[in-house]
Coordinates of C-alpha atoms in Angstrom, one line a residue:
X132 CA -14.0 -44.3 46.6
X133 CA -15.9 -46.7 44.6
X134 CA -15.6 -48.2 40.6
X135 CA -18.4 -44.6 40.0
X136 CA -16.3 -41.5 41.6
X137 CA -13.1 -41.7 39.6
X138 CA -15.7 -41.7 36.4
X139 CA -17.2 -39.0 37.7
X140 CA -14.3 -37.5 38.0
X141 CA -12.6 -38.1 34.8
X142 CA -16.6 -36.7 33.5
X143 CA -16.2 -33.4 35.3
X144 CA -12.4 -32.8 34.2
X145 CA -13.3 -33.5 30.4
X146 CA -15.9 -30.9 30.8
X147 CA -13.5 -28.4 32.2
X148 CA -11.0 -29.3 29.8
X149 CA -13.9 -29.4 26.7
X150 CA -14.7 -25.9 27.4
X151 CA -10.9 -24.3 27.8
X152 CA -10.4 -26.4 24.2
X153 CA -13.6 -25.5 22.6
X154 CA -12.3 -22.7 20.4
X155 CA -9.3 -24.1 19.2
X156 CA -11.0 -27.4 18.1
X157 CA -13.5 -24.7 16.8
X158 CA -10.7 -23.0 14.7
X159 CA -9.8 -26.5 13.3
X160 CA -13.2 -27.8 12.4
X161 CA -13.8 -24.8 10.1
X162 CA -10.5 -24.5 8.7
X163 CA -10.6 -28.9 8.2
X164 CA -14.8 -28.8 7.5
X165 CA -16.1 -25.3 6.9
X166 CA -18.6 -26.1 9.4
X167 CA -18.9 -27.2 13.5
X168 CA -19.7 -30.9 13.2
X169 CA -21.7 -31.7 16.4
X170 CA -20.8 -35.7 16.2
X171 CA -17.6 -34.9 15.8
X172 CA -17.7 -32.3 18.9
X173 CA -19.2 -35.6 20.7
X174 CA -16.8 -37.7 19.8
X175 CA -14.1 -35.8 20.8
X176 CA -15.7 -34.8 23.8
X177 CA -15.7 -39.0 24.7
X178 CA -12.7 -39.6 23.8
X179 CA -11.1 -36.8 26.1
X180 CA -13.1 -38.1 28.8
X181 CA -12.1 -41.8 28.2
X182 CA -8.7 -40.8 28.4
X183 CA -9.2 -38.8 31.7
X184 CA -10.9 -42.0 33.1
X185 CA -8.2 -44.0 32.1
X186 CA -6.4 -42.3 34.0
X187 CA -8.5 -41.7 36.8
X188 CA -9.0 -45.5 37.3
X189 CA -5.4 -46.4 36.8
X190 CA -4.4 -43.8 39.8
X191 CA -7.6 -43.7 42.2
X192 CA -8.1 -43.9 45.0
X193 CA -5.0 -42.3 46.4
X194 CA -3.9 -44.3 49.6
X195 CA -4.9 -42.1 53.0
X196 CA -2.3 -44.0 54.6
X197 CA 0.6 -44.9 53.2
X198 CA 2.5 -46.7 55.9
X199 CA 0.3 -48.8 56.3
X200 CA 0.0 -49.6 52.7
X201 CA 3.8 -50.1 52.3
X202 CA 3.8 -52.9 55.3
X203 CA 1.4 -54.5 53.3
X204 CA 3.5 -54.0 50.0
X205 CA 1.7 -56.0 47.2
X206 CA 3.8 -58.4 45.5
X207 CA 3.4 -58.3 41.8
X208 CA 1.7 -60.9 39.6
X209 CA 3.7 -62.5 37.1
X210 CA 1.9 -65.4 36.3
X211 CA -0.3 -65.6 33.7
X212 CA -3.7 -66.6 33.8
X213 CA -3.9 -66.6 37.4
X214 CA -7.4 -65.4 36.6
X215 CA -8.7 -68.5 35.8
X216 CA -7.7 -70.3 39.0
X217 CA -9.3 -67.2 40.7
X218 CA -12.7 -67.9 38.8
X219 CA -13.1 -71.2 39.9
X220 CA -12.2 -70.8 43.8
X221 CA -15.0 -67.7 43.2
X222 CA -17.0 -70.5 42.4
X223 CA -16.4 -70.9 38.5
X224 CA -18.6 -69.8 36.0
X225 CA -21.8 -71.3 36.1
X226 CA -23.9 -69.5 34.0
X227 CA -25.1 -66.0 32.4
X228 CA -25.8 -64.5 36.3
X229 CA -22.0 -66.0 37.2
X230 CA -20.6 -63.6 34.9
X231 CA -21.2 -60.5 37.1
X232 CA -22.0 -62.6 40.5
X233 CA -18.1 -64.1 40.3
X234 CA -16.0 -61.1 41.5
X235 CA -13.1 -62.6 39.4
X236 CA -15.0 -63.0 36.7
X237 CA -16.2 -59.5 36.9
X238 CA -12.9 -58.2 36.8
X239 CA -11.6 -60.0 33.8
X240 CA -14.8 -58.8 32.0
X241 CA -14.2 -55.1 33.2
X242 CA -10.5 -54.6 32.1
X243 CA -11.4 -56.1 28.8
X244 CA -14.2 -53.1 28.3
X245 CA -12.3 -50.8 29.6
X246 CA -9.6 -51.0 26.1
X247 CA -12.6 -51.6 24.0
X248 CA -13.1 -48.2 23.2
X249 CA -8.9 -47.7 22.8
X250 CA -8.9 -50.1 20.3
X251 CA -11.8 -48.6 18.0
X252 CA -10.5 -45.5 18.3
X253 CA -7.0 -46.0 17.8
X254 CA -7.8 -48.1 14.3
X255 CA -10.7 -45.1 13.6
X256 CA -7.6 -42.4 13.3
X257 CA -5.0 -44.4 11.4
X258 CA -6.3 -47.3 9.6
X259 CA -9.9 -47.4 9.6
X260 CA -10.0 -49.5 5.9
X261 CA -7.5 -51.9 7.0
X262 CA -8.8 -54.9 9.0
X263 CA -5.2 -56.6 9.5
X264 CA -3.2 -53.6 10.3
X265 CA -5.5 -52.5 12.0
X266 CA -5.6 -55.1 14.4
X267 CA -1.6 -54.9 14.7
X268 CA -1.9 -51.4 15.5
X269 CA -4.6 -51.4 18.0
X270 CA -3.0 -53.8 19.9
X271 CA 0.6 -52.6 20.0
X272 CA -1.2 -49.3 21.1
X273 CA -3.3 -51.5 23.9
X274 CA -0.2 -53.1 25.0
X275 CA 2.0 -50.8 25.4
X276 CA -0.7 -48.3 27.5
X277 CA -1.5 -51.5 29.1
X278 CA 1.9 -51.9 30.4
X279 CA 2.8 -48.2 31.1
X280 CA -0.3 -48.3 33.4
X281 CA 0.7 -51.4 35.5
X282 CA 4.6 -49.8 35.4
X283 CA 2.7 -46.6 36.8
X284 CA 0.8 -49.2 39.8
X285 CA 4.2 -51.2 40.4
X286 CA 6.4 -47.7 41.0
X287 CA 3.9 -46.0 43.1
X288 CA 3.4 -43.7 40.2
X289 CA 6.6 -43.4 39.3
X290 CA 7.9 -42.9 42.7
X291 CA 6.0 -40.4 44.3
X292 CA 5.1 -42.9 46.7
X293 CA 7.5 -45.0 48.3
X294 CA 5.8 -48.2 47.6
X295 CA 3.2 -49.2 44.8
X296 CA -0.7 -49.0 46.5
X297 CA -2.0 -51.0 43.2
X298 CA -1.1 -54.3 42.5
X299 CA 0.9 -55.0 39.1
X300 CA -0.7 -57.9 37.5
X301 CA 0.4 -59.3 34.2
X302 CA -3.5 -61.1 33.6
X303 CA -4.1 -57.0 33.5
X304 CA -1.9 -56.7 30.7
X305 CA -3.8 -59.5 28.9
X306 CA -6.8 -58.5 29.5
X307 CA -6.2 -55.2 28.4
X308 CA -4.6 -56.2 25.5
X309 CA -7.7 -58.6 24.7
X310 CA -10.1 -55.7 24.9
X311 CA -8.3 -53.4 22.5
X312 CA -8.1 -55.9 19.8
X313 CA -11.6 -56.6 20.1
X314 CA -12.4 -52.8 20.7
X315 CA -10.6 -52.9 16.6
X316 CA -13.4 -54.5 15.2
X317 CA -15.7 -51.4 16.1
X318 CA -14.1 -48.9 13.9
X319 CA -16.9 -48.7 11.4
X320 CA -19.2 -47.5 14.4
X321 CA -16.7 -45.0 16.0
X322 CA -17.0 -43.8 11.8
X323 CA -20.4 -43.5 11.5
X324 CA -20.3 -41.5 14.8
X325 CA -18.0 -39.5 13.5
X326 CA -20.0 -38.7 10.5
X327 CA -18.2 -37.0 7.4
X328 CA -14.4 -36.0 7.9
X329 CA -13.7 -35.2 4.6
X330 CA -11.5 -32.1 4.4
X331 CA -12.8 -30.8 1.2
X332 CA -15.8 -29.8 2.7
X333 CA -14.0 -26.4 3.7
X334 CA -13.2 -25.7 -0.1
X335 CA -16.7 -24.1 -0.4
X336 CA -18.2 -20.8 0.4
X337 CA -20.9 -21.3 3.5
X338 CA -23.9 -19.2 4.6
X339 CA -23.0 -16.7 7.6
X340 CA -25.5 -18.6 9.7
X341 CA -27.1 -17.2 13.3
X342 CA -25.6 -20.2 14.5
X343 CA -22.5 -19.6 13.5
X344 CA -22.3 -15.9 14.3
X345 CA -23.1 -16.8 17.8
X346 CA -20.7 -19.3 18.6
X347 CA -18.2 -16.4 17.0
X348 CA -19.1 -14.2 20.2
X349 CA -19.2 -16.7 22.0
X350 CA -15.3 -17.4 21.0
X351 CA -14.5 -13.7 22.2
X352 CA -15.8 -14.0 25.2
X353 CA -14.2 -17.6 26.0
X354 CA -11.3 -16.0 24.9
X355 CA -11.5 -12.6 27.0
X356 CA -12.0 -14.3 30.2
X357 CA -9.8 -17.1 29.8
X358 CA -7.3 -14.6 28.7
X359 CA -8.1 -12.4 32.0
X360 CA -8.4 -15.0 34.4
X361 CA -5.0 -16.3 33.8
X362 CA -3.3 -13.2 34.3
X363 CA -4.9 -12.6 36.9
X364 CA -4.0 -15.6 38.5
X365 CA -0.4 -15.7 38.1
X366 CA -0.5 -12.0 39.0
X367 CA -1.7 -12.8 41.7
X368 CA 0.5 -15.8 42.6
X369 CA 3.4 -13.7 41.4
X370 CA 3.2 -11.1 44.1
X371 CA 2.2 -13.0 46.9
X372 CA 5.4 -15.3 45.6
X373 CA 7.3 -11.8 46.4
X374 CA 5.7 -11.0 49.3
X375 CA 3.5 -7.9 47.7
X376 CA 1.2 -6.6 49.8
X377 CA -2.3 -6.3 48.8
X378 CA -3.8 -3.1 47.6
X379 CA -0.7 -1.8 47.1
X380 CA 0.4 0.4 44.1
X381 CA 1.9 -2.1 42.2
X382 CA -0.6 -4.9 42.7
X383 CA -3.6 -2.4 42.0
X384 CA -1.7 -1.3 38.9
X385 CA -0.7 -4.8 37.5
X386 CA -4.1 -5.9 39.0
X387 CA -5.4 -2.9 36.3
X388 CA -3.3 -4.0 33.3
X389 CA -4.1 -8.3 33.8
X390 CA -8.1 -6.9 33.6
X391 CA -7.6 -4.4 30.5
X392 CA -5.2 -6.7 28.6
X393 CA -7.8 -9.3 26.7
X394 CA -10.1 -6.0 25.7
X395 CA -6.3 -4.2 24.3
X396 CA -5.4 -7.2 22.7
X397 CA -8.7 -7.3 20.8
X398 CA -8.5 -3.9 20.0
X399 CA -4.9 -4.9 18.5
X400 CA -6.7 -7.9 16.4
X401 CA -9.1 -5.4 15.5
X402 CA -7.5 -2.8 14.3
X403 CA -5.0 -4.9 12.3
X404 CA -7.2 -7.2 10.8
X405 CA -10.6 -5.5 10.5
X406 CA -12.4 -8.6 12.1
X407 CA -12.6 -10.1 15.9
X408 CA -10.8 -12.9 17.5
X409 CA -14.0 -14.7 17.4
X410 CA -14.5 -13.9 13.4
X411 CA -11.3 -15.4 12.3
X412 CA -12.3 -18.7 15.0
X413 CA -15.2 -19.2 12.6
X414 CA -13.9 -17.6 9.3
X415 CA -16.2 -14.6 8.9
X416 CA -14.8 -11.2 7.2
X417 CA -16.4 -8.0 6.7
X418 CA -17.1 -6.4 3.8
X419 CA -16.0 -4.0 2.5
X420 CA -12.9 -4.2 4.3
X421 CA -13.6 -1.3 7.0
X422 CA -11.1 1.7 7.3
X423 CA -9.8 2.8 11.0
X424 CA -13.0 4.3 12.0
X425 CA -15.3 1.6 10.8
X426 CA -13.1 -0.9 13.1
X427 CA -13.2 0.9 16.3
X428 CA -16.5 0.7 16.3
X429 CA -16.9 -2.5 15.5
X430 CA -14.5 -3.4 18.6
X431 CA -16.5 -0.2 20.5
X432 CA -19.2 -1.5 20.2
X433 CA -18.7 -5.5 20.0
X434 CA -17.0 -7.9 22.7
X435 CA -14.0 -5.9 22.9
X436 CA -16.0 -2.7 24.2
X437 CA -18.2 -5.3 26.3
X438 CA -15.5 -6.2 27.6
X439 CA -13.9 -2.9 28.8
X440 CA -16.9 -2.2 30.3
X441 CA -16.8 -5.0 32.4
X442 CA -13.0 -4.6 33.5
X443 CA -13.5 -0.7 34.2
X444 CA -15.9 -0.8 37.2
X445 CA -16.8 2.8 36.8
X446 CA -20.2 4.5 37.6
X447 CA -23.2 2.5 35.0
X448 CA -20.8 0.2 33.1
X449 CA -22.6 -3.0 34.3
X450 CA -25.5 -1.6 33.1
X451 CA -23.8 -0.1 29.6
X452 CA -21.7 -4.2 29.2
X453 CA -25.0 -5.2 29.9
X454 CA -26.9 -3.6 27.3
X455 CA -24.1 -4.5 24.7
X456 CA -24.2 -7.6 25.3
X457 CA -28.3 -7.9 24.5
X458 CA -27.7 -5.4 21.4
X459 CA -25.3 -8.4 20.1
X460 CA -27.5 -11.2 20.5
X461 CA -31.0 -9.3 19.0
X462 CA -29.0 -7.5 16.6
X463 CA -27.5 -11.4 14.9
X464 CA -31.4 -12.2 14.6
X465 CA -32.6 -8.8 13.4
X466 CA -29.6 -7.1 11.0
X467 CA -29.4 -8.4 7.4
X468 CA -27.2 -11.0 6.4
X469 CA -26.8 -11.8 10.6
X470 CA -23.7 -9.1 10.1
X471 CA -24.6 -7.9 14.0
X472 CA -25.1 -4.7 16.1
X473 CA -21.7 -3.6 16.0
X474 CA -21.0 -4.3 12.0
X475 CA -24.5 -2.8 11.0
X476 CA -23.6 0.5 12.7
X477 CA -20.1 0.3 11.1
X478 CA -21.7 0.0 7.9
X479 CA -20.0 -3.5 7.1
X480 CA -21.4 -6.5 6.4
X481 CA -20.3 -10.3 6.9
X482 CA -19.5 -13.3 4.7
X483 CA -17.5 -16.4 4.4
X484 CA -14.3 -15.6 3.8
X485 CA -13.5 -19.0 1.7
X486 CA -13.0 -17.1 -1.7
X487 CA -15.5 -18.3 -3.9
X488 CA -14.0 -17.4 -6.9
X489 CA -10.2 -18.9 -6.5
X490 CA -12.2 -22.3 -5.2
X491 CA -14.3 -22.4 -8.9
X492 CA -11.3 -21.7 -11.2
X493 CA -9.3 -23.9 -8.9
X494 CA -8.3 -27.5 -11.3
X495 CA -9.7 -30.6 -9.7
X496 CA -7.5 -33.4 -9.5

């Protein structure tokens, strides 16, 4: 498989997993922020994919035979600093090009960089101003990952194979361990990455931004078809579980209620609230507050209606979702205030819905 694929890998999983989070990290960042912070949103995204690849390397490749790999069951190594006798029958280290040239060498250097990144970001999230306890931290965290991941190699993760196909070597845990506590020392960079994280910054009324009105659609239709797509696949599963045939009356029919059930339960949201699913992910409220009529429409003629159209298959609705869906995105750019298609035909606009006044005669501390 290569030291590439299982980055790859762990790259194309923290995509898949980016995009099924996005809207709850959303949620948080303008409850925490009042705002999308798109260093943060980077940051996060790395360290979910450095995790995955952590994984990835600790378990890949998977062994294609694994009879053969148990007669040859690896012996674990328990001596320390074995490494260095392995550098010098590699050939020792002989200068700068050595480095990479000596596989041993090589190896050493690679499980170090591998827990550089732990390190910084374990000390970044809980004790970024504290050099000393910092280092203690980091490392305990590094060592004891370090040593669940050879435990993992030496049971054969965790005896789903009968033998371990990686070797458990305690130079590994050293080398691990060495990269984490250096990886401490990079904090301050993993901050300025990070940019501002100061809660407060949520305390204050912001401007209903194009920007942010999009990504607010964008939230109802992540939501709808995540929503949809996993009912229909345990439906699905469900009844062929049970042996239900296919086209049937009950599969049609439950087939019928897993696609109408994300545009109901927007309806339901709504209705109740007077805003979308993807308004309350970015903290946007109309105003006035809309009576019963005024919020159908808004759902009518918003992602929930989109939605229905979509679901319903009948005669022109692909057409009808379709032009919805391009009255949404002119009408953010053209309506006043960015309040939308669906809100300007309501007769509601949209604000913030951080309320300016409690935040001014709140007491500072």
């Amino acid at each position: 498989m290569g030291s590439i694929l299982p980055g790859v890998i762990a790259f194309a999983l923290g995509t898949v997993l980016a995009v099924a989070g996005l809207v709850p990290w959303a949620a948080r960042e303008y409850r925490r922020h009042g705002r999308l912070g798109v260093r943060r949103g980077l940051l996060a995204f790395g360290t979910l994919v450095y995790a995955l690849a952590l994984v990835t390397y600790t378990l890949l490749p998977l062994p294609d035979d694994i009879a053969a790999v148990c007669r040859a069951d690896p012996q674990p190594q328990l001596r320390p600093f074995t490494f260095v006798g392995d550098i010098a029958r590699e050939g020792g280290i002989t200068g700068p090009r050595s480095l990479l040239g000596n596989p041993a060498v090589a190896q050493v250097l690679l499980n170090v960089l591998l827990f550089v990144p732990l390190g910084a970001l374990v000390r970044h999230a809980v004790l970024r101003r504290r050099l000393v306890a910092g280092l203690l931290a980091g490392g305990a965290a590094g060592f004891v990952l370090s040593l669940l991941i050879e435990f993992t190699q030496l049971t054969g993760d965790w005896f789903l194979y009968p033998c371990a196909y990686r070797l458990f070597d305690v130079d590994d845990l050293i080398a691990n361990t060495a990269g984490v506590l250096l990886g401490t020392l990079f904090a301050p960079v993993v901050g300025m990455l990070a940019g501002s994280t100061r809660p407060a910054e949520s305390r204050a009324p912001r401007p209903v931004t194009a920007g942010r009105r999009f990504f607010g659609i964008l939230a109802d239709v992540l939501a709808i078809w995540f929503t949809t797509g996993l009912l229909t696949s345990v439906t699905s599963v469900g009844l062929e579980l049970i042996g239900v045939p296919d086209g049937g009356p009950l599969a049609t029919a439950l087939g019928i209620t897993a696609a109408f059930a994300a545009p109901a339960l927007q309806l339901v949201i709504v209705l109740v609230s007077g805003r979308t699913f993807g308004e309350h992910v970015v903290r946007l409220r109309p105003v006035p507050v809309p009576g019963g009529a005024a919020r159908l429409v808004r759902w009518a003629l918003g992602s929930g209606g989109w939605s229905a159209l979509v679901a319903s298959g009948l005669p022109f609705s692909g057409l009808l979702a379709f032009v919805l869906a391009v009255a949404a995105v002119i009408g953010v750019w053209a309506t006043r205030d960015r309040r939308g298609f669906a809100s300007a035909v309501a007769g509601t606009g949209i604000e913030d819905d951080v309320d300016a006044e409690a935040v001014a005669v709140e007491p500072r501390s």
